[in-house]
PDB file of C-alpha atoms and ligand atoms in Angstrom:
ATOM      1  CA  UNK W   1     -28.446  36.409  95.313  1.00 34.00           C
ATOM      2  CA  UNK W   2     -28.499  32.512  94.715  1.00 34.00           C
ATOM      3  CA  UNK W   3     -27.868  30.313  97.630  1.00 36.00           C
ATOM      4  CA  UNK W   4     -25.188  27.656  96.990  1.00 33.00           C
ATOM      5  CA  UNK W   5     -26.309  24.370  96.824  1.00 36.00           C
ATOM      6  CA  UNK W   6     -25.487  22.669 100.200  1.00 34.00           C
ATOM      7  CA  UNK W   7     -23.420  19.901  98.847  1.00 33.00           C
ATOM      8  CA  UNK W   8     -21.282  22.957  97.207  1.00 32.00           C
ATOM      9  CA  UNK W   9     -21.171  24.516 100.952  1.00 30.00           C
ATOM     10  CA  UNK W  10     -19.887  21.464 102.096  1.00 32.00           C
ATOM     11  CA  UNK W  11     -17.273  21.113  99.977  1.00 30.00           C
ATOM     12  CA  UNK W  12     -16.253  24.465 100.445  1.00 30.00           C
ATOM     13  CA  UNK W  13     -15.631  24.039 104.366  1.00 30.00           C
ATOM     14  CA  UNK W  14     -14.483  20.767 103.920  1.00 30.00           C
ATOM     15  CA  UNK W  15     -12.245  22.790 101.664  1.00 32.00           C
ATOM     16  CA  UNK W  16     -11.223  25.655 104.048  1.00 32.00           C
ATOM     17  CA  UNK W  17     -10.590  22.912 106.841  1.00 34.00           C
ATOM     18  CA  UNK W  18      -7.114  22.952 107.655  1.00 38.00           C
ATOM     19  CA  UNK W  19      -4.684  20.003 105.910  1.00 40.00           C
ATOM     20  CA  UNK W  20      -3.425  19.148 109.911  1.00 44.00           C
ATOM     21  CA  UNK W  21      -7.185  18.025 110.538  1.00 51.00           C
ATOM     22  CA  UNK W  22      -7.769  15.648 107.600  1.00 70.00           C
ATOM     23  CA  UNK W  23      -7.690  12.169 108.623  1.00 85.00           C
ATOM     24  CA  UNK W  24      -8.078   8.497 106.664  1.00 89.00           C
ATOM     25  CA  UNK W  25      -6.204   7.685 103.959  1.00 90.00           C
ATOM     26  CA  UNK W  26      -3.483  10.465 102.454  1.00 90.00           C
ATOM     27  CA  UNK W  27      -1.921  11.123  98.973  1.00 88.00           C
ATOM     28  CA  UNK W  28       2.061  10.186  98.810  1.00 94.00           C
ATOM     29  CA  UNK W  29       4.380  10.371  95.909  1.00 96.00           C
ATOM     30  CA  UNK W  30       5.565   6.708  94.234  1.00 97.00           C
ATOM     31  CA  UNK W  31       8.900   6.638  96.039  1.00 98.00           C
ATOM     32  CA  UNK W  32      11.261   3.414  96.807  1.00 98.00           C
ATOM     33  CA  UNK W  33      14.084   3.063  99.732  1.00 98.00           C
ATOM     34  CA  UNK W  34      16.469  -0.121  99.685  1.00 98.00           C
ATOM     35  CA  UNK W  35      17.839  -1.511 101.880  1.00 98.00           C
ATOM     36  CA  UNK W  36      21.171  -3.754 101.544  1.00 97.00           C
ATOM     37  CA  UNK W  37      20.789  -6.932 104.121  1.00 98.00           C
ATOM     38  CA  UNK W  38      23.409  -9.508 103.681  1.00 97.00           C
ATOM     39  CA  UNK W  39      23.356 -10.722  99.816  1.00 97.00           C
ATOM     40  CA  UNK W  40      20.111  -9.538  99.682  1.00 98.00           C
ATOM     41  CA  UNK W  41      18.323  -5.736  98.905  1.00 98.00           C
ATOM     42  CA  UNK W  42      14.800  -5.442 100.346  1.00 98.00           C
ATOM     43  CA  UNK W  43      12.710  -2.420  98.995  1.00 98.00           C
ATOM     44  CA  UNK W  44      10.559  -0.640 100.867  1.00 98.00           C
ATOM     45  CA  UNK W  45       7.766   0.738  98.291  1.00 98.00           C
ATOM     46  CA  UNK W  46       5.365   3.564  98.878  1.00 98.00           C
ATOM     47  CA  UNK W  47       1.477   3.285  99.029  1.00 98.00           C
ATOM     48  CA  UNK W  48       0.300   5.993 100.908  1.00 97.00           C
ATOM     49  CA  UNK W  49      -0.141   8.155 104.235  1.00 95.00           C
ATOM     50  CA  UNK W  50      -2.938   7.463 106.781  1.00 94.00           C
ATOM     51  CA  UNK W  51      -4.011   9.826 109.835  1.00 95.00           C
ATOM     52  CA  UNK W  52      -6.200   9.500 112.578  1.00 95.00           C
ATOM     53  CA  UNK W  53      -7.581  11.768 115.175  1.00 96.00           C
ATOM     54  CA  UNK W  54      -6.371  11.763 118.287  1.00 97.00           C
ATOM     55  CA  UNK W  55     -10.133  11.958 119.368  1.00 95.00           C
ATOM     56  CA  UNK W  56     -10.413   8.785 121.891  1.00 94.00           C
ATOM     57  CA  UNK W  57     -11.667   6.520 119.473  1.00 93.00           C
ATOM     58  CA  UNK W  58      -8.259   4.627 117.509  1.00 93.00           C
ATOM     59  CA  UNK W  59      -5.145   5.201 119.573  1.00 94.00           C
ATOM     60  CA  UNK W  60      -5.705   5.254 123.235  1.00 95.00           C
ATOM     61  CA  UNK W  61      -9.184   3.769 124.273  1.00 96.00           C
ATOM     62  CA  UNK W  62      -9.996   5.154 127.604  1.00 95.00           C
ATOM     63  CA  UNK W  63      -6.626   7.236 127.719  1.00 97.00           C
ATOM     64  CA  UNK W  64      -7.743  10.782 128.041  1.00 97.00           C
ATOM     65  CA  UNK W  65      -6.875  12.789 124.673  1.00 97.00           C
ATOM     66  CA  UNK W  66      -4.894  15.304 126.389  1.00 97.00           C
ATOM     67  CA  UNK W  67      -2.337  12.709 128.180  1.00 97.00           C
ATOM     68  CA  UNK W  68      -2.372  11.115 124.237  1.00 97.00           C
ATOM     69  CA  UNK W  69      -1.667  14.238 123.078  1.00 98.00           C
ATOM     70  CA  UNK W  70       1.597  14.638 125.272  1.00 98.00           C
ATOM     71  CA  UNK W  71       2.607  10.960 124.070  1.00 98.00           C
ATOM     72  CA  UNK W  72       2.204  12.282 120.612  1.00 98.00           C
ATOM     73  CA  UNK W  73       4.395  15.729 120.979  1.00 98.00           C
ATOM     74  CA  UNK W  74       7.267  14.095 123.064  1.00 97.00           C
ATOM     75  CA  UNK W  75       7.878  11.711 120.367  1.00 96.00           C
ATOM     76  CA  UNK W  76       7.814  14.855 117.565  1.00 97.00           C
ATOM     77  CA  UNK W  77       4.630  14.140 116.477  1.00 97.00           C
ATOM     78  CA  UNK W  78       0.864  16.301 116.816  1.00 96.00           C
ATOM     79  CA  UNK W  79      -0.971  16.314 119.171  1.00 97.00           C
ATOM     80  CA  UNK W  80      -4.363  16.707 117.450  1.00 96.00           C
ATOM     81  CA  UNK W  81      -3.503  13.316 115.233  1.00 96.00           C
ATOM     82  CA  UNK W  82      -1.862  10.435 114.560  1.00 97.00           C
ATOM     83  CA  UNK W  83       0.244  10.379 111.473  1.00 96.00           C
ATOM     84  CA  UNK W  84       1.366   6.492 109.791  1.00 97.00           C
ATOM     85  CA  UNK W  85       2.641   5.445 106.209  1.00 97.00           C
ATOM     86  CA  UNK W  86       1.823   2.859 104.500  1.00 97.00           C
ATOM     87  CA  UNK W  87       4.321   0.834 102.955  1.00 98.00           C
ATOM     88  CA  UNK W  88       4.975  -2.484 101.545  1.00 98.00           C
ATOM     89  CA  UNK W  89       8.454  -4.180 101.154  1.00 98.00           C
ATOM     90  CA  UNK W  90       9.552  -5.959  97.912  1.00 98.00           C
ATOM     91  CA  UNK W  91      12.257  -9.111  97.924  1.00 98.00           C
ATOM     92  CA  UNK W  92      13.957 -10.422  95.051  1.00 98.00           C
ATOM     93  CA  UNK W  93      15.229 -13.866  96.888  1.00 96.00           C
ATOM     94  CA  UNK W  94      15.834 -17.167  95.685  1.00 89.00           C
ATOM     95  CA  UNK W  95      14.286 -16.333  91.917  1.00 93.00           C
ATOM     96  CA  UNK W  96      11.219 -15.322  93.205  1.00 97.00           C
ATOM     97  CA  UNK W  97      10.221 -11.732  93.618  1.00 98.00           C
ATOM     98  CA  UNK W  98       8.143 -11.568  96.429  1.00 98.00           C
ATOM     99  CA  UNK W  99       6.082  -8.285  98.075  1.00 98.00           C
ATOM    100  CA  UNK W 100       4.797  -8.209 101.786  1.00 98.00           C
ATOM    101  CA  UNK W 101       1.459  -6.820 101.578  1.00 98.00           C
ATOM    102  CA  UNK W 102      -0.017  -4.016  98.949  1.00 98.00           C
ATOM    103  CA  UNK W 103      -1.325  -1.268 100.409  1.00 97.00           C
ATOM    104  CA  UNK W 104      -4.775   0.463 100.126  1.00 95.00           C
ATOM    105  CA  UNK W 105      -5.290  -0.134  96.258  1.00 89.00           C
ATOM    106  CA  UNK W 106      -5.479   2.514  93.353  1.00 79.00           C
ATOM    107  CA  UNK W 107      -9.260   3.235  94.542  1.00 75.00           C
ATOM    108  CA  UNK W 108      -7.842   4.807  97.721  1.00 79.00           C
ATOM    109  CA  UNK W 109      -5.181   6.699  97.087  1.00 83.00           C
ATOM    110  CA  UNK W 110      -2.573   4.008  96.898  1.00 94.00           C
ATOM    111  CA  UNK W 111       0.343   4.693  94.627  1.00 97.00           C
ATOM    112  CA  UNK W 112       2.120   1.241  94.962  1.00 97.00           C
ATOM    113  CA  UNK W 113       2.379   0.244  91.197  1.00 97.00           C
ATOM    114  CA  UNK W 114       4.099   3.035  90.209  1.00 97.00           C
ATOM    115  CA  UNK W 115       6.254   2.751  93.432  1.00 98.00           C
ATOM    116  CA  UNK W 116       6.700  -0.248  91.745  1.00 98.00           C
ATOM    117  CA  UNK W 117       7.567   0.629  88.590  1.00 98.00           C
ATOM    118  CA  UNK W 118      10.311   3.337  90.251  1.00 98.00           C
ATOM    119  CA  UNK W 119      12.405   0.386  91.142  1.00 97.00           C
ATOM    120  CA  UNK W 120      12.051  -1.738  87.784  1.00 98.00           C
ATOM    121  CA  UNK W 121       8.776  -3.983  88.434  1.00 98.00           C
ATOM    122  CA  UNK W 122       5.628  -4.606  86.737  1.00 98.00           C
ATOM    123  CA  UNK W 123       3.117  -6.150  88.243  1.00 98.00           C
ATOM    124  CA  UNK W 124       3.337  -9.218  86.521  1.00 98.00           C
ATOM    125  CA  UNK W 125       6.626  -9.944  87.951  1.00 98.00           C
ATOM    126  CA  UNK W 126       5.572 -10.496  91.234  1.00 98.00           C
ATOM    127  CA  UNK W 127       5.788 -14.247  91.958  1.00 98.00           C
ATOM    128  CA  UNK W 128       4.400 -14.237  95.390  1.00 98.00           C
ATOM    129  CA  UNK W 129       2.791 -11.492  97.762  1.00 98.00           C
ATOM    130  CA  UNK W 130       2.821 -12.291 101.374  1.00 98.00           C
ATOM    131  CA  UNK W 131       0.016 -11.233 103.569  1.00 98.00           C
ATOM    132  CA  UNK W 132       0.490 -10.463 106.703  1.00 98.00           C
ATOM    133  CA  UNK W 133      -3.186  -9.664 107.875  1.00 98.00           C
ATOM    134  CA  UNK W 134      -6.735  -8.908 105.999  1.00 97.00           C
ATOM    135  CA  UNK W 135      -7.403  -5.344 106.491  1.00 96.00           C
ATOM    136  CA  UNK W 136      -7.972  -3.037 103.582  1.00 94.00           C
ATOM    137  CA  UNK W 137      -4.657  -1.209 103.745  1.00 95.00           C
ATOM    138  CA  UNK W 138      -2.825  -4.483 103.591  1.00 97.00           C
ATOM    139  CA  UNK W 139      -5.280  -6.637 100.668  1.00 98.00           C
ATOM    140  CA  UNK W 140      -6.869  -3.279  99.103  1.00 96.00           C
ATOM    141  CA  UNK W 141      -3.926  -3.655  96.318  1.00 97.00           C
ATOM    142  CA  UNK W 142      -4.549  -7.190  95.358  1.00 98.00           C
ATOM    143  CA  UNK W 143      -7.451  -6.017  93.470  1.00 97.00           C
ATOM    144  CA  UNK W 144      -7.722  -3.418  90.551  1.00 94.00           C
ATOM    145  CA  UNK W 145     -10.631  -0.886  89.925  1.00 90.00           C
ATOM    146  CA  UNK W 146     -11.636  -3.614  87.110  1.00 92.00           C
ATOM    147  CA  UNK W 147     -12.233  -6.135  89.552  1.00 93.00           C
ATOM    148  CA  UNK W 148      -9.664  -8.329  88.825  1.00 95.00           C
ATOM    149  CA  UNK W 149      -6.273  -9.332  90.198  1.00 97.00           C
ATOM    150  CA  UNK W 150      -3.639  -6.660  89.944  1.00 97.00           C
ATOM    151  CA  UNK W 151      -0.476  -9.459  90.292  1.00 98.00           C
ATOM    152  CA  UNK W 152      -1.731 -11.438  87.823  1.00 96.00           C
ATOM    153  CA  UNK W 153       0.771 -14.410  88.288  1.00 97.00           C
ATOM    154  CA  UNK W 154       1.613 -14.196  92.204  1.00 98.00           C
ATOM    155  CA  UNK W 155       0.514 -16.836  94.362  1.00 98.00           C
ATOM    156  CA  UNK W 156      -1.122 -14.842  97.616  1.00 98.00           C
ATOM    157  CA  UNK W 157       0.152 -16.187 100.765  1.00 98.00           C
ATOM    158  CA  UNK W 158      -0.941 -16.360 104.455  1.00 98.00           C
ATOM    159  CA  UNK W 159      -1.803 -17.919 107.324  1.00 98.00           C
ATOM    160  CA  UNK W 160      -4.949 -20.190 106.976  1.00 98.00           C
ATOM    161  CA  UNK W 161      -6.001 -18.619 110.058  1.00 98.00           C
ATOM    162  CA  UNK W 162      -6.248 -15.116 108.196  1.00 98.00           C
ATOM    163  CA  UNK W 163      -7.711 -16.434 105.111  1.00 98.00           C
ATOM    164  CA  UNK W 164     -10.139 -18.134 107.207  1.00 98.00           C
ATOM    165  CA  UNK W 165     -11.118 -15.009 108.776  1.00 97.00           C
ATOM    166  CA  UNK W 166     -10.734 -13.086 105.569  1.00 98.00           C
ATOM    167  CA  UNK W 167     -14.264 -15.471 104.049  1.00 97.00           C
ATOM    168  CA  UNK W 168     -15.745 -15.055 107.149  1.00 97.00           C
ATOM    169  CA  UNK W 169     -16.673 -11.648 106.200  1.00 95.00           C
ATOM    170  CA  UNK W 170     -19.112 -10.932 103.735  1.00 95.00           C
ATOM    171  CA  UNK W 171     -18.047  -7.317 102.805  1.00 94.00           C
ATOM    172  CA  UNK W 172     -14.863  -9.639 102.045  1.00 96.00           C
ATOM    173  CA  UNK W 173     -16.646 -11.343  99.322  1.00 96.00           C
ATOM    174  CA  UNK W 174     -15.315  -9.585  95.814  1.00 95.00           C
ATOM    175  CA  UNK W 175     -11.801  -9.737  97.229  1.00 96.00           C
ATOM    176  CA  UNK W 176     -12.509 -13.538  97.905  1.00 98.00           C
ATOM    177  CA  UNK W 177     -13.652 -14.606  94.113  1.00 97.00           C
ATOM    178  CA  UNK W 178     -10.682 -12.095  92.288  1.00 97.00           C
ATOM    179  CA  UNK W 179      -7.824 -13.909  94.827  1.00 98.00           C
ATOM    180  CA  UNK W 180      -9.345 -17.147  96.041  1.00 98.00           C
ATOM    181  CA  UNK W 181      -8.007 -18.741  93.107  1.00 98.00           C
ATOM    182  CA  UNK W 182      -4.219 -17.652  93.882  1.00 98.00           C
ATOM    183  CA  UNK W 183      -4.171 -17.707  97.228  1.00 98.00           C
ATOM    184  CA  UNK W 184      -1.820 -21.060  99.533  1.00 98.00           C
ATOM    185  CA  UNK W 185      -1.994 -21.070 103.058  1.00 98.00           C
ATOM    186  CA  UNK W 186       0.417 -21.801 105.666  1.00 98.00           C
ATOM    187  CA  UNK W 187       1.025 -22.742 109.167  1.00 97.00           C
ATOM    188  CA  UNK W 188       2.192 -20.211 111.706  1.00 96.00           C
ATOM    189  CA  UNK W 189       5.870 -19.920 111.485  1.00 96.00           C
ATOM    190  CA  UNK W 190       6.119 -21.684 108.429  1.00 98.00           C
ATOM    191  CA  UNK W 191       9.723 -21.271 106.172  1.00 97.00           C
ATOM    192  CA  UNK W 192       8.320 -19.769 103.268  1.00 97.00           C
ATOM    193  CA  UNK W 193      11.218 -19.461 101.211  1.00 94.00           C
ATOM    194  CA  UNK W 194      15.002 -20.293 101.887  1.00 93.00           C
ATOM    195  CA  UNK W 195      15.674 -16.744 103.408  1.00 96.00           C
ATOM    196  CA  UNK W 196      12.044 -16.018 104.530  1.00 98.00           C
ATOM    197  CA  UNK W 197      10.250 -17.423 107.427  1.00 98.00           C
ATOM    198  CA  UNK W 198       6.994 -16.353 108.671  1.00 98.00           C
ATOM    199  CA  UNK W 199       6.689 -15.136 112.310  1.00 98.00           C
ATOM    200  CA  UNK W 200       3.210 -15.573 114.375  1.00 97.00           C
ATOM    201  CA  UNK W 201       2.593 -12.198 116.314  1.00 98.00           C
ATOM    202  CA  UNK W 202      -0.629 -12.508 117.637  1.00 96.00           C
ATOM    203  CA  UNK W 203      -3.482 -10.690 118.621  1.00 96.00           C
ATOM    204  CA  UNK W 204      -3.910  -8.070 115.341  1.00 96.00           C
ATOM    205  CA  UNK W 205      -5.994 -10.606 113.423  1.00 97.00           C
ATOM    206  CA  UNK W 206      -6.776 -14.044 113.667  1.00 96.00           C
ATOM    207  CA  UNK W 207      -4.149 -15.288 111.748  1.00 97.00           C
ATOM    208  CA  UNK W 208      -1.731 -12.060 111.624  1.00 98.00           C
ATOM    209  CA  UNK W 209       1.961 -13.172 110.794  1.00 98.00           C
ATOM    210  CA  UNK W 210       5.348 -10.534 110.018  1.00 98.00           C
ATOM    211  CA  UNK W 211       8.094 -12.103 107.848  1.00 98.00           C
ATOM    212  CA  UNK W 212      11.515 -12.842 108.998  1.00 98.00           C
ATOM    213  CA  UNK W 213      14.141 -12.004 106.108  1.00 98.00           C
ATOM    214  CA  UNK W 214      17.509 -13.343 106.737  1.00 98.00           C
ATOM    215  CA  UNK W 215      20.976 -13.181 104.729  1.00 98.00           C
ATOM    216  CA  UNK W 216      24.579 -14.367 105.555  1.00 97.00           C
ATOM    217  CA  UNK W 217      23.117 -13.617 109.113  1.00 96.00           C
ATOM    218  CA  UNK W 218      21.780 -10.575 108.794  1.00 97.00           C
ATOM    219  CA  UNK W 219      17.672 -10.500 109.502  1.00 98.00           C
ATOM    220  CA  UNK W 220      14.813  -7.957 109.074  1.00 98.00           C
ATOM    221  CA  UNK W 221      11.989  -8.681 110.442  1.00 98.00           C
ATOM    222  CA  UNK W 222       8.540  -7.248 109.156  1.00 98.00           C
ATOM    223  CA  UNK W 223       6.444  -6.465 111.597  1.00 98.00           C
ATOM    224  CA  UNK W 224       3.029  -5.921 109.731  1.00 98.00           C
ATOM    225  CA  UNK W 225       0.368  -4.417 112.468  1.00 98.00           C
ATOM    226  CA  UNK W 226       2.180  -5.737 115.535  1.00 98.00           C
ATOM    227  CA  UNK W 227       2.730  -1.744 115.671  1.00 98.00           C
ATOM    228  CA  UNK W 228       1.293   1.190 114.498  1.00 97.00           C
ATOM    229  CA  UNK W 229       2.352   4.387 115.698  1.00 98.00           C
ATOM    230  CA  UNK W 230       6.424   5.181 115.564  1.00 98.00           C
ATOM    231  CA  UNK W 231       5.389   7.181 118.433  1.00 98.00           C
ATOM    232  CA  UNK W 232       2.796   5.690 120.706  1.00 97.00           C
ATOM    233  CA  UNK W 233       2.579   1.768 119.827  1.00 98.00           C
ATOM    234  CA  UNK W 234       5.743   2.355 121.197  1.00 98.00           C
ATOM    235  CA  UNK W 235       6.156   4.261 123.939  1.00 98.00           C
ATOM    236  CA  UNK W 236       2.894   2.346 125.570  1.00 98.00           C
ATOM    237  CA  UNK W 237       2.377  -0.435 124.128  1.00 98.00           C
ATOM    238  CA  UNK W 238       0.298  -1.244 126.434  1.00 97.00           C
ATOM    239  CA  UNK W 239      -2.546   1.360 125.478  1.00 97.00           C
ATOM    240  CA  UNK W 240      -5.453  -0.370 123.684  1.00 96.00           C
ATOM    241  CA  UNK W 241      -5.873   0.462 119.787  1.00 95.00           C
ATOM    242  CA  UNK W 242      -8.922   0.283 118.356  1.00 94.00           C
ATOM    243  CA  UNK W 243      -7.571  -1.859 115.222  1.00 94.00           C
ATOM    244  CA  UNK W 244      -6.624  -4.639 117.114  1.00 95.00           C
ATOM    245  CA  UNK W 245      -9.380  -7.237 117.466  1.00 94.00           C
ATOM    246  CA  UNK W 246      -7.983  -8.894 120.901  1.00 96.00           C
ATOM    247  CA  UNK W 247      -6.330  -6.029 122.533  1.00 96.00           C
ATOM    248  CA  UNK W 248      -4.950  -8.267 125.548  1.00 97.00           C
ATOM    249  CA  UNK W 249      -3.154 -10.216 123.048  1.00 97.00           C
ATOM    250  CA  UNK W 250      -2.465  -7.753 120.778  1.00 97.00           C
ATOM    251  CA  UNK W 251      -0.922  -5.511 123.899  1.00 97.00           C
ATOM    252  CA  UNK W 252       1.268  -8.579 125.780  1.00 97.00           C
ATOM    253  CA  UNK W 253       2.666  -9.038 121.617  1.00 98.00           C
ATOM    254  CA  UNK W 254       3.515  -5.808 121.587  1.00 98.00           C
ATOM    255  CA  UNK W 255       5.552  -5.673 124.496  1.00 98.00           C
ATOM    256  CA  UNK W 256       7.220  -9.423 124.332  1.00 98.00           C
ATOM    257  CA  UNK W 257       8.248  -8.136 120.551  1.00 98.00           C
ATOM    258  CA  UNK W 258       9.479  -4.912 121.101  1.00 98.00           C
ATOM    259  CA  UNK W 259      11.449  -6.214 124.263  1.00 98.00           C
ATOM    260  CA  UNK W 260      13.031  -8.946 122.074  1.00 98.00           C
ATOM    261  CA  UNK W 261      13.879  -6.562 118.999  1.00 98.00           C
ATOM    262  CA  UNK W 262      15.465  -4.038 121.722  1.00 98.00           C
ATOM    263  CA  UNK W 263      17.625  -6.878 122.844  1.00 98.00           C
ATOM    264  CA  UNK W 264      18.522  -8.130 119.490  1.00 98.00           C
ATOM    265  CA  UNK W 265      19.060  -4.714 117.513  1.00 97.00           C
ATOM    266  CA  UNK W 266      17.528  -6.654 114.917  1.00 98.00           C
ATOM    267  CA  UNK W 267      16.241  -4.617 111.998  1.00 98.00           C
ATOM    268  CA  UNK W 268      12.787  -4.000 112.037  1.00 98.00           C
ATOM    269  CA  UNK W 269      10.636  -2.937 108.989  1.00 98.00           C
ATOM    270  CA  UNK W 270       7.493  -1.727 109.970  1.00 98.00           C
ATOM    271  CA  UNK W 271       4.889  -0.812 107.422  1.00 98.00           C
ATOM    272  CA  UNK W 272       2.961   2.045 109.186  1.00 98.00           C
ATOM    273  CA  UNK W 273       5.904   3.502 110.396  1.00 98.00           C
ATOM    274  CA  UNK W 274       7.467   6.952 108.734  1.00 98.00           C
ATOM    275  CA  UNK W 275       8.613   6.086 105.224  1.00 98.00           C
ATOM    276  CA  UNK W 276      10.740   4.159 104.673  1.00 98.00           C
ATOM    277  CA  UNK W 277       9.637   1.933 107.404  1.00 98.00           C
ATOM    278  CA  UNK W 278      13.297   0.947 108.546  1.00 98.00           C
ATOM    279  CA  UNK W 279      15.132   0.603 111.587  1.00 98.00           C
ATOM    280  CA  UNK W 280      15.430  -0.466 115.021  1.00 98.00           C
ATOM    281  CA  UNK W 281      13.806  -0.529 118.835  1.00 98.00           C
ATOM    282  CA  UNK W 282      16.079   0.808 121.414  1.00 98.00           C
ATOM    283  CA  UNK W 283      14.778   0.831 125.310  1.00 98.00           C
ATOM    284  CA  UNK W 284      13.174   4.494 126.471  1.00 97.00           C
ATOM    285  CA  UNK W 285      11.795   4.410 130.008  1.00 95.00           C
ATOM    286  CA  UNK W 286       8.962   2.530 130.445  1.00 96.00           C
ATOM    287  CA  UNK W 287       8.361   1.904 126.971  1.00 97.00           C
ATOM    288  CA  UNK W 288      10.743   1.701 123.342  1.00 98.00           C
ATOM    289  CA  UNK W 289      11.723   4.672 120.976  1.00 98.00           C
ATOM    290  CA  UNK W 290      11.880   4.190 117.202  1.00 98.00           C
ATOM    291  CA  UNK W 291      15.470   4.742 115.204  1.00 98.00           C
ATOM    292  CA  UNK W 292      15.070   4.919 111.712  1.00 98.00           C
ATOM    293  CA  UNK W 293      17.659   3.342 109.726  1.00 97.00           C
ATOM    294  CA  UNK W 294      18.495   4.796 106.024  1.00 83.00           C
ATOM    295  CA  UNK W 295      21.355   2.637 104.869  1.00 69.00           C
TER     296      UNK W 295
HETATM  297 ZN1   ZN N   1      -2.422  -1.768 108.802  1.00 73.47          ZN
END
């Protein structure tokens, strides 16, 4: 009898692995939630699903799995992984039609243009995308499999700080020539838009920023990274993540935030967080909880 080839093994047991231990980036199906604030409807469009083991190395440096694990189960969650969405949120304000972030991008499983397209909008209608922060799953869909800008006729915003660190990076440098073009930078806590204000929450990125929306007095904020986990980012924000590129900052953000949303009720749309990404921060012990908001 013929061996298999070992790349065929590999597949194979890659294969008969169980779905609860994949982790990276996961399929989703297009799907888009609004959201009525004020005179305003934000959308929250679907990219994708990411997972990561709870193996020591993303969620919890120096925390022993086990005690992550219990974090992770309390809050209705697994205890072998860490499950986020990834979302981004669409605004039709002021006669522009404007999208916070764009996922991971068509070559890794994102599924945002035809989330898109479920709530009436081509790409090319996009006037303006605003970035919160650099990393692939927020910049990956700026730029299409042919190498060239998906949003054809948005001008890509963010903090010169992030754009900065954005050309710092060499492995950043086909992303830089497609957007470099389209992108305008902006101060921290800049008014973007009447409606839209950007919000410095540091300690992500360089230059990370969320985006206040605000109509008739109702606001939303978008977090972008200041959170990851529904579950743990939450519960301890304290507990170092291994995205975060200044965890001290990153971890006194966390809790300043989170204690100022719990005080304010204020909605909260948070792109990692379970699909739809809406809803608010309520006091639990030590720590917050997440409530989802639908409508
Ligand atoms: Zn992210």
């Amino acid at each position: 009898m013929k061996s298999l080839p070992a790349a065929l093994v590999a597949i194979a047991l890659f294969a008969a692995a169980p779905a609860c231990a994949q982790v990276g980036p996961l399929p989703a199906q297009p799907a888009v939630v609004p959201l009525p604030l004020g005179a305003l409807t934000p959308i929250a469009v679907r990219d994708a699903g990411f997972a990561a083991a709870n193996d020591g190395k993303t969620f919890g440096l120096g925390i022993d799995t086990a005690e992550v694990g219990k974090v992770l189960v309390a809050g209705g969650g697994k205890a072998e992984r860490v499950e986020l969405g990834v979302t981004a949120l669409l605004v039709r304000i002021s006669g522009h039609v404007v999208l916070i972030d764009t996922g991971l991008g068509t070559g890794a499983k994102g599924v945002l243009v035809d989330s898109l397209a479920k709530a009436g909008v081509k790409p090319a209608d996009i006037t303006d995308i605003l970035i919160s922060h650099g990393h692939f799953d927020h910049v990956g869909g700026l730029v299409g499999a042919d190498g060239k800008p998906v949003f054809a006729k948005a001008v890509v915003r963010m903090t010169a700080g992030e754009w900065a660190s954005i050309k710092g990076a060499a492995t950043n440098a086909s992303l830089v020539a497609a957007i470099g073009p389209s992108v305008q930078t902006f101060a921290p806590g800049a008014r973007l838009f009447p409606g839209i204000t950007a919000v410095a929450i540091d300690g992500h990125t360089p230059g990370h920023s969320g985006y206040e929306i605000e109509s008739r007095g109702h606001k939303l904020l978008a977090i972008g990274d200041m959170a990851h986990s529904h579950i743990i980012s939450l519960a301890r924000p304290e507990w170092n993540i291994a995205f975060d590129s200044d965890h001290a900052a990153a971890n006194a953000t966390r809790r300043r935030v989170l204690t100022q949303l719990a005080a304010s009720h204020e909605l909260v749309f948070a792109p990692h967080f379970p699909f739809p990404g809406f809803g608010r921060i309520v006091v639990n012990d030590d720590g917050f909880a997440w409530v989802p908001v639908t409508k």
